mmCIF file of C-alpha atoms in Angstrom:
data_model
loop_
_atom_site.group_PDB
_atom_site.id
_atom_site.type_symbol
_atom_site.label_atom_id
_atom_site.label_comp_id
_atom_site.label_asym_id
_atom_site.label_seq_id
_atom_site.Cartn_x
_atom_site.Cartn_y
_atom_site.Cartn_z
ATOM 1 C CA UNK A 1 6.416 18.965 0.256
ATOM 2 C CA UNK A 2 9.120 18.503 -2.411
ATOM 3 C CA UNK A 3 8.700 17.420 -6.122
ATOM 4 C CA UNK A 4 10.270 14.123 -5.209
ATOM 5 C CA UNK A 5 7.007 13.553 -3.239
ATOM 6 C CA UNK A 6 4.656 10.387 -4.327
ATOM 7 C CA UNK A 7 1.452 9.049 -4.836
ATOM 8 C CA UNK A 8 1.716 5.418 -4.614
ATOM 9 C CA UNK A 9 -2.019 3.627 -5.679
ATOM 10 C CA UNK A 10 -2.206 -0.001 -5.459
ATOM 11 C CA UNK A 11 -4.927 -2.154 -6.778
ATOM 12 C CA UNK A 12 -5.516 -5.984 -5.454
ATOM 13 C CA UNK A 13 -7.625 -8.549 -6.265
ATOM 14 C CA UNK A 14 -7.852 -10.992 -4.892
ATOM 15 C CA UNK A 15 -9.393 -14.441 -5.206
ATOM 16 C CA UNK A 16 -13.273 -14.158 -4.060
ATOM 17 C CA UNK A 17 -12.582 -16.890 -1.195
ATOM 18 C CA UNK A 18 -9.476 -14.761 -0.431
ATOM 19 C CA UNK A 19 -10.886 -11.405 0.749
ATOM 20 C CA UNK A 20 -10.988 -11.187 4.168
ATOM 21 C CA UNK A 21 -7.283 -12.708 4.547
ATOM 22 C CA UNK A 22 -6.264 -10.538 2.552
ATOM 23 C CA UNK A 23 -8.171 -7.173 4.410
ATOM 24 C CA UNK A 24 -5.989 -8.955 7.553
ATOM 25 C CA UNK A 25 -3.015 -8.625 5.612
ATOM 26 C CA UNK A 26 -3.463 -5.094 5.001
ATOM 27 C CA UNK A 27 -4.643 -4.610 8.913
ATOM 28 C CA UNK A 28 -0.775 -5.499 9.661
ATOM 29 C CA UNK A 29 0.375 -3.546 7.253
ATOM 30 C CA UNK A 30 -1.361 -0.788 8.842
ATOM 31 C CA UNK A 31 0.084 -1.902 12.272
ATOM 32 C CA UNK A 32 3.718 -2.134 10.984
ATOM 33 C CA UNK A 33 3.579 1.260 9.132
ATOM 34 C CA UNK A 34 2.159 3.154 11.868
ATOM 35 C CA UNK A 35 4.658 1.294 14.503
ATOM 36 C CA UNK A 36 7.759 2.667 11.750
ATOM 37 C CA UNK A 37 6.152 5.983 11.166
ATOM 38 C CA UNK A 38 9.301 7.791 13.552
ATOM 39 C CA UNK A 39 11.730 5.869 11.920
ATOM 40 C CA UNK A 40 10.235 6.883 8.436
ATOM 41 C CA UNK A 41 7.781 5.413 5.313
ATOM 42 C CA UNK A 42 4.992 6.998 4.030
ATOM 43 C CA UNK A 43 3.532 10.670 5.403
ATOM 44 C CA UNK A 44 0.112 8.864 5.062
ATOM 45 C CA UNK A 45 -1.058 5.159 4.168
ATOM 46 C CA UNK A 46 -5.023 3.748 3.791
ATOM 47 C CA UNK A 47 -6.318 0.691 2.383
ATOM 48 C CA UNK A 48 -9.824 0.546 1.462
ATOM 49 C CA UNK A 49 -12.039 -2.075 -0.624
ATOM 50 C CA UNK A 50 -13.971 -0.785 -3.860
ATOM 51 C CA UNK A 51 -17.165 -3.429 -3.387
ATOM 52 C CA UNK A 52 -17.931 -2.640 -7.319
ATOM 53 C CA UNK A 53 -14.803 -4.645 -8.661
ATOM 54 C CA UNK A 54 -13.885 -6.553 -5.309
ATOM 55 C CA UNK A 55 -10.866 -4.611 -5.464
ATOM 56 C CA UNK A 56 -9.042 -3.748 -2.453
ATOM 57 C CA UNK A 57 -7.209 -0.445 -2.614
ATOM 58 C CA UNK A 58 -3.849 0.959 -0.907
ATOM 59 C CA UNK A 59 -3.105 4.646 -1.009
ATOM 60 C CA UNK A 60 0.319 5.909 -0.042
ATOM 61 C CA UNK A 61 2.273 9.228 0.154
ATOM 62 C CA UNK A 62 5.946 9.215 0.174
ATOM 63 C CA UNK A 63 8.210 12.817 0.996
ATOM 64 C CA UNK A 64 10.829 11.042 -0.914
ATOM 65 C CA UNK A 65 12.655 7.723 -2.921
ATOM 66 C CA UNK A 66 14.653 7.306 0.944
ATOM 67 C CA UNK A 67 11.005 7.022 2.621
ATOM 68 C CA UNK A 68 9.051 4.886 -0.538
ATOM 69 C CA UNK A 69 13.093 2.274 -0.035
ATOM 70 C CA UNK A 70 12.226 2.373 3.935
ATOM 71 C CA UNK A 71 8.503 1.290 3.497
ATOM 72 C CA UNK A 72 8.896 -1.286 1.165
ATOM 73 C CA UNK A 73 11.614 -2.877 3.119
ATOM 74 C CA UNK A 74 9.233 -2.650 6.178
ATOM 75 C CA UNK A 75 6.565 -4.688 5.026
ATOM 76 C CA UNK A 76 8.513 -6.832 2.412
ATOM 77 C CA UNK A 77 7.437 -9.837 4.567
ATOM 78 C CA UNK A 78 4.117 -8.965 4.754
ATOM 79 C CA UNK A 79 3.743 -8.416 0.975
ATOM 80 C CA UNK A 80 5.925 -11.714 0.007
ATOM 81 C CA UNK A 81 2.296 -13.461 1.493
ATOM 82 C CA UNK A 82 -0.104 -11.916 -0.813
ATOM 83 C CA UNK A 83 0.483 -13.645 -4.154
ATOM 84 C CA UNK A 84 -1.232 -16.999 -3.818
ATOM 85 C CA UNK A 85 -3.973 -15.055 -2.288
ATOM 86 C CA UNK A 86 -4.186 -12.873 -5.664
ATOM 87 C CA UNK A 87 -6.213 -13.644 -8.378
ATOM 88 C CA UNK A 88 -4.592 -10.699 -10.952
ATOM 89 C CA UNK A 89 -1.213 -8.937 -10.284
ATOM 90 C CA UNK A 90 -1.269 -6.279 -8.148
ATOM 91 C CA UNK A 91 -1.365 -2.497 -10.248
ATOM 92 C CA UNK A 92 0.896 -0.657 -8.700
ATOM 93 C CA UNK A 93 0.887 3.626 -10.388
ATOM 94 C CA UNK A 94 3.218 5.693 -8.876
ATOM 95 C CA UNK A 95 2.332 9.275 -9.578
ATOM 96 C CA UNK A 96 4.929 12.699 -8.608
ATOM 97 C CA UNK A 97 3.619 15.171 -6.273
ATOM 98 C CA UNK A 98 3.582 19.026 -7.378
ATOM 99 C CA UNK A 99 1.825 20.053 -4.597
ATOM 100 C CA UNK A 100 0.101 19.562 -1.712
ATOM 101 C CA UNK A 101 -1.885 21.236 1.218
#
């Protein structure tokens, strides 16, 4: 893995009413990714929901800028859907890869 490698970690929360639409969001996000993977995106993608802070969580690793571009065109549609659904912005931290197993 390169050092243009990245962590992508996005937080959303949304509106308490607004959960499970959202988690079926995310499900075709899932779909869409995996159906892309040959073409390219990330090596690996996971959503999950953090019960604690009704958060729900997306995890992403990208080999490179051309893959994170590729994604974020992929799903732009998808994503366009989630902000009346929100009830805080969406954190979005990128972090660089130095390594990986």
């Amino acid at each position: 893995m390169s050092t243009t490698s990245q962590v992508h970690h996005v937080t959303l929360i949304p509106q308490a009413d607004k959960v499970e639409q959202t988690r079926a969001l995310l499900v075709q996000c899932a779909e869409r990714v995996a159906a892309a993977r040959p073409d390219n995106g990330p090596l690996a993608w996971r959503a999950s929901f953090d019960e604690e802070v009704g958060a729900l969580i997306v995890d992403a690793i990208f080999p490179d800028e051309e893959a994170v571009a590729f994604h974020q065109a992929n799903i732009k549609d998808i994503v366009a859907t989630f902000a009346p659904m929100m009830a805080a912005p969406p954190i979005t931290e990128i972090r660089m890869v130095f390594t990986a197993a």
